[in-house]
PDB file of C-alpha atoms in Angstrom:
ATOM      1  CA  MET A  25      51.246  99.319  25.634  1.00 71.00           C
ATOM      2  CA  SER A  26      52.334 100.749  28.765  1.00 70.00           C
ATOM      3  CA  LEU A  27      50.986  97.882  30.723  1.00 67.00           C
ATOM      4  CA  ILE A  28      53.440  95.608  28.645  1.00 69.00           C
ATOM      5  CA  ALA A  29      55.935  97.794  29.025  1.00 73.00           C
ATOM      6  CA  ASN A  30      55.814  97.749  32.461  1.00 69.00           C
ATOM      7  CA  THR A  31      55.555  93.965  32.996  1.00 65.00           C
ATOM      8  CA  ALA A  32      59.227  93.029  33.784  1.00 61.00           C
ATOM      9  CA  PRO A  33      60.272  95.969  36.160  1.00 64.00           C
ATOM     10  CA  VAL A  34      56.798  96.309  38.256  1.00 67.00           C
ATOM     11  CA  ALA A  35      57.764  94.176  40.982  1.00 65.00           C
ATOM     12  CA  TYR A  36      60.369  96.097  42.080  1.00 68.00           C
ATOM     13  CA  GLY A  37      58.729  99.751  41.163  1.00 69.00           C
ATOM     14  CA  SER A  38      60.150 102.996  43.141  1.00 68.00           C
ATOM     15  CA  LEU A  39      63.171 101.486  44.538  1.00 75.00           C
ATOM     16  CA  GLY A  40      61.582  98.432  45.846  1.00 82.00           C
ATOM     17  CA  THR A  41      57.964  99.862  47.338  1.00 85.00           C
ATOM     18  CA  PRO A  42      55.984  96.606  46.227  1.00 86.00           C
ATOM     19  CA  LEU A  43      58.294  94.196  47.784  1.00 88.00           C
ATOM     20  CA  ILE A  44      58.751  96.088  50.371  1.00 89.00           C
ATOM     21  CA  ALA A  45      54.872  96.555  51.359  1.00 90.00           C
ATOM     22  CA  LEU A  46      54.454  92.895  50.553  1.00 90.00           C
ATOM     23  CA  GLN A  47      57.136  92.446  53.256  1.00 93.00           C
ATOM     24  CA  GLY A  48      55.707  94.330  55.698  1.00 93.00           C
ATOM     25  CA  VAL A  49      52.244  92.747  55.224  1.00 95.00           C
ATOM     26  CA  THR A  50      53.792  89.445  55.168  1.00 94.00           C
ATOM     27  CA  GLY A  51      56.403  89.640  57.868  1.00 94.00           C
ATOM     28  CA  LEU A  52      58.406  87.425  55.284  1.00 94.00           C
ATOM     29  CA  ASP A  53      62.504  88.178  54.445  1.00 94.00           C
ATOM     30  CA  LEU A  54      62.926  90.816  52.357  1.00 93.00           C
ATOM     31  CA  ARG A  55      65.728  89.775  50.690  1.00 92.00           C
ATOM     32  CA  GLU A  56      63.997  86.863  50.230  1.00 93.00           C
ATOM     33  CA  LEU A  57      61.060  88.091  48.117  1.00 91.00           C
ATOM     34  CA  SER A  58      63.517  90.392  46.077  1.00 90.00           C
ATOM     35  CA  ALA A  59      65.423  86.964  45.181  1.00 92.00           C
ATOM     36  CA  GLN A  60      62.303  85.106  44.250  1.00 92.00           C
ATOM     37  CA  ALA A  61      60.902  88.138  42.355  1.00 88.00           C
ATOM     38  CA  GLY A  62      64.371  88.155  40.535  1.00 88.00           C
ATOM     39  CA  ARG A  63      64.253  84.315  39.341  1.00 91.00           C
ATOM     40  CA  ILE A  64      60.880  85.203  37.556  1.00 89.00           C
ATOM     41  CA  LEU A  65      61.316  88.272  36.375  1.00 86.00           C
ATOM     42  CA  PRO A  66      64.197  88.053  34.085  1.00 87.00           C
ATOM     43  CA  PHE A  67      62.596  85.858  31.270  1.00 89.00           C
ATOM     44  CA  PHE A  68      59.818  88.237  31.050  1.00 88.00           C
ATOM     45  CA  ALA A  69      62.468  90.712  30.740  1.00 88.00           C
ATOM     46  CA  VAL A  70      63.961  89.271  27.927  1.00 92.00           C
ATOM     47  CA  LEU A  71      60.746  88.594  26.221  1.00 91.00           C
ATOM     48  CA  VAL A  72      59.287  92.338  26.328  1.00 90.00           C
ATOM     49  CA  PRO A  73      61.331  94.139  23.920  1.00 91.00           C
ATOM     50  CA  PHE A  74      60.317  91.511  21.423  1.00 94.00           C
ATOM     51  CA  TRP A  75      56.517  92.031  22.278  1.00 91.00           C
ATOM     52  CA  MET A  76      56.526  95.489  22.234  1.00 90.00           C
ATOM     53  CA  THR A  77      58.577  95.959  19.032  1.00 92.00           C
ATOM     54  CA  TRP A  78      55.970  93.524  17.719  1.00 94.00           C
ATOM     55  CA  ALA A  79      52.933  95.484  19.128  1.00 91.00           C
ATOM     56  CA  PHE A  80      54.373  98.742  17.726  1.00 91.00           C
ATOM     57  CA  ALA A  81      55.712  97.661  14.227  1.00 93.00           C
ATOM     58  CA  GLY A  82      54.001  94.173  13.766  1.00 95.00           C
ATOM     59  CA  PHE A  83      55.864  90.792  13.383  1.00 95.00           C
ATOM     60  CA  ARG A  84      58.186  91.926  10.126  1.00 95.00           C
ATOM     61  CA  GLY A  85      59.545  94.998  11.771  1.00 93.00           C
ATOM     62  CA  MET A  86      60.014  92.571  14.525  1.00 94.00           C
ATOM     63  CA  LEU A  87      62.007  90.450  12.890  1.00 94.00           C
ATOM     64  CA  GLU A  88      64.201  93.168  11.538  1.00 92.00           C
ATOM     65  CA  VAL A  89      65.740  94.203  14.733  1.00 90.00           C
ATOM     66  CA  TRP A  90      65.630  91.036  16.729  1.00 92.00           C
ATOM     67  CA  PRO A  91      69.341  91.849  17.647  1.00 92.00           C
ATOM     68  CA  ALA A  92      68.480  94.831  19.441  1.00 91.00           C
ATOM     69  CA  ALA A  93      65.447  93.786  21.640  1.00 92.00           C
ATOM     70  CA  LEU A  94      67.971  90.603  22.115  1.00 94.00           C
ATOM     71  CA  VAL A  95      70.597  93.127  23.725  1.00 94.00           C
ATOM     72  CA  ALA A  96      68.206  95.002  25.429  1.00 91.00           C
ATOM     73  CA  GLY A  97      66.466  92.111  27.123  1.00 93.00           C
ATOM     74  CA  ILE A  98      69.245  90.407  28.192  1.00 95.00           C
ATOM     75  CA  PHE A  99      70.900  93.627  29.245  1.00 95.00           C
ATOM     76  CA  PHE A 100      68.081  94.300  31.159  1.00 92.00           C
ATOM     77  CA  ALA A 101      67.488  90.874  32.676  1.00 93.00           C
ATOM     78  CA  ILE A 102      70.962  90.080  34.278  1.00 95.00           C
ATOM     79  CA  PRO A 103      71.416  92.499  36.307  1.00 94.00           C
ATOM     80  CA  GLN A 104      67.979  92.741  37.150  1.00 91.00           C
ATOM     81  CA  PHE A 105      68.961  89.028  38.347  1.00 94.00           C
ATOM     82  CA  LEU A 106      72.008  89.451  39.804  1.00 95.00           C
ATOM     83  CA  MET A 107      70.481  92.906  41.797  1.00 93.00           C
ATOM     84  CA  SER A 108      67.683  91.257  43.058  1.00 91.00           C
ATOM     85  CA  ASN A 109      69.663  87.739  44.626  1.00 92.00           C
ATOM     86  CA  PHE A 110      72.931  89.807  45.728  1.00 94.00           C
ATOM     87  CA  HIS A 111      71.394  93.486  46.706  1.00 91.00           C
ATOM     88  CA  GLY A 112      68.199  93.472  47.568  1.00 87.00           C
ATOM     89  CA  PRO A 113      64.765  95.303  45.743  1.00 89.00           C
ATOM     90  CA  TRP A 114      65.801  98.990  46.049  1.00 89.00           C
ATOM     91  CA  LEU A 115      68.209  99.465  43.124  1.00 87.00           C
ATOM     92  CA  VAL A 116      67.151  96.375  40.818  1.00 87.00           C
ATOM     93  CA  ASP A 117      65.225  98.679  38.111  1.00 85.00           C
ATOM     94  CA  VAL A 118      67.755 101.716  37.946  1.00 87.00           C
ATOM     95  CA  VAL A 119      70.638  99.609  37.561  1.00 91.00           C
ATOM     96  CA  SER A 120      68.861  97.141  34.760  1.00 90.00           C
ATOM     97  CA  ALA A 121      68.156 100.178  33.054  1.00 88.00           C
ATOM     98  CA  VAL A 122      71.001 102.278  33.397  1.00 91.00           C
ATOM     99  CA  ILE A 123      72.925  98.861  32.027  1.00 94.00           C
ATOM    100  CA  SER A 124      70.366  98.247  29.095  1.00 91.00           C
ATOM    101  CA  MET A 125      70.635 101.516  28.085  1.00 91.00           C
ATOM    102  CA  ALA A 126      74.282 101.506  27.798  1.00 93.00           C
ATOM    103  CA  ALA A 127      74.670  98.334  25.880  1.00 92.00           C
ATOM    104  CA  PHE A 128      72.018  99.375  23.652  1.00 87.00           C
ATOM    105  CA  VAL A 129      73.842 102.080  22.569  1.00 89.00           C
ATOM    106  CA  LEU A 130      77.207 100.777  22.566  1.00 89.00           C
ATOM    107  CA  PHE A 131      75.525  98.304  19.984  1.00 87.00           C
ATOM    108  CA  PRO A 132      76.150  98.268  16.378  1.00 81.00           C
ATOM    109  CA  ALA A 133      73.595 100.274  14.742  1.00 64.00           C
ATOM    110  CA  ASN A 134      74.351  98.384  11.573  1.00 60.00           C
ATOM    111  CA  LEU A 135      75.009  95.010  11.243  1.00 59.00           C
ATOM    112  CA  GLU A 136      75.082  94.429   7.366  1.00 57.00           C
ATOM    113  CA  ALA A 137      78.955  94.950   7.394  1.00 48.00           C
TER     114      ALA A 137
END
């Protein structure tokens, strides 16, 4: 389960260490590497909450909470894309996680009004 949950943020790791190491080995531009990873990973960031919920609660359980999974995924993916493309690899997952958690907390718990 940990490997599934770590799918979207693994490229940035601890403050961008994997991309910084890749840049050191290849000599490629760090911001370009960050931007390219940031263009690929948001799609996975949206899928991971669904995948995790399905793995833990089954398909029916996932269908019951899909709006919350969508909020968590989208509010992780968008900041991930923006930070990786316009800032660099250093704070991508920290900012994305904080914004995703804040959005999830503000998300209404009961949609059956």
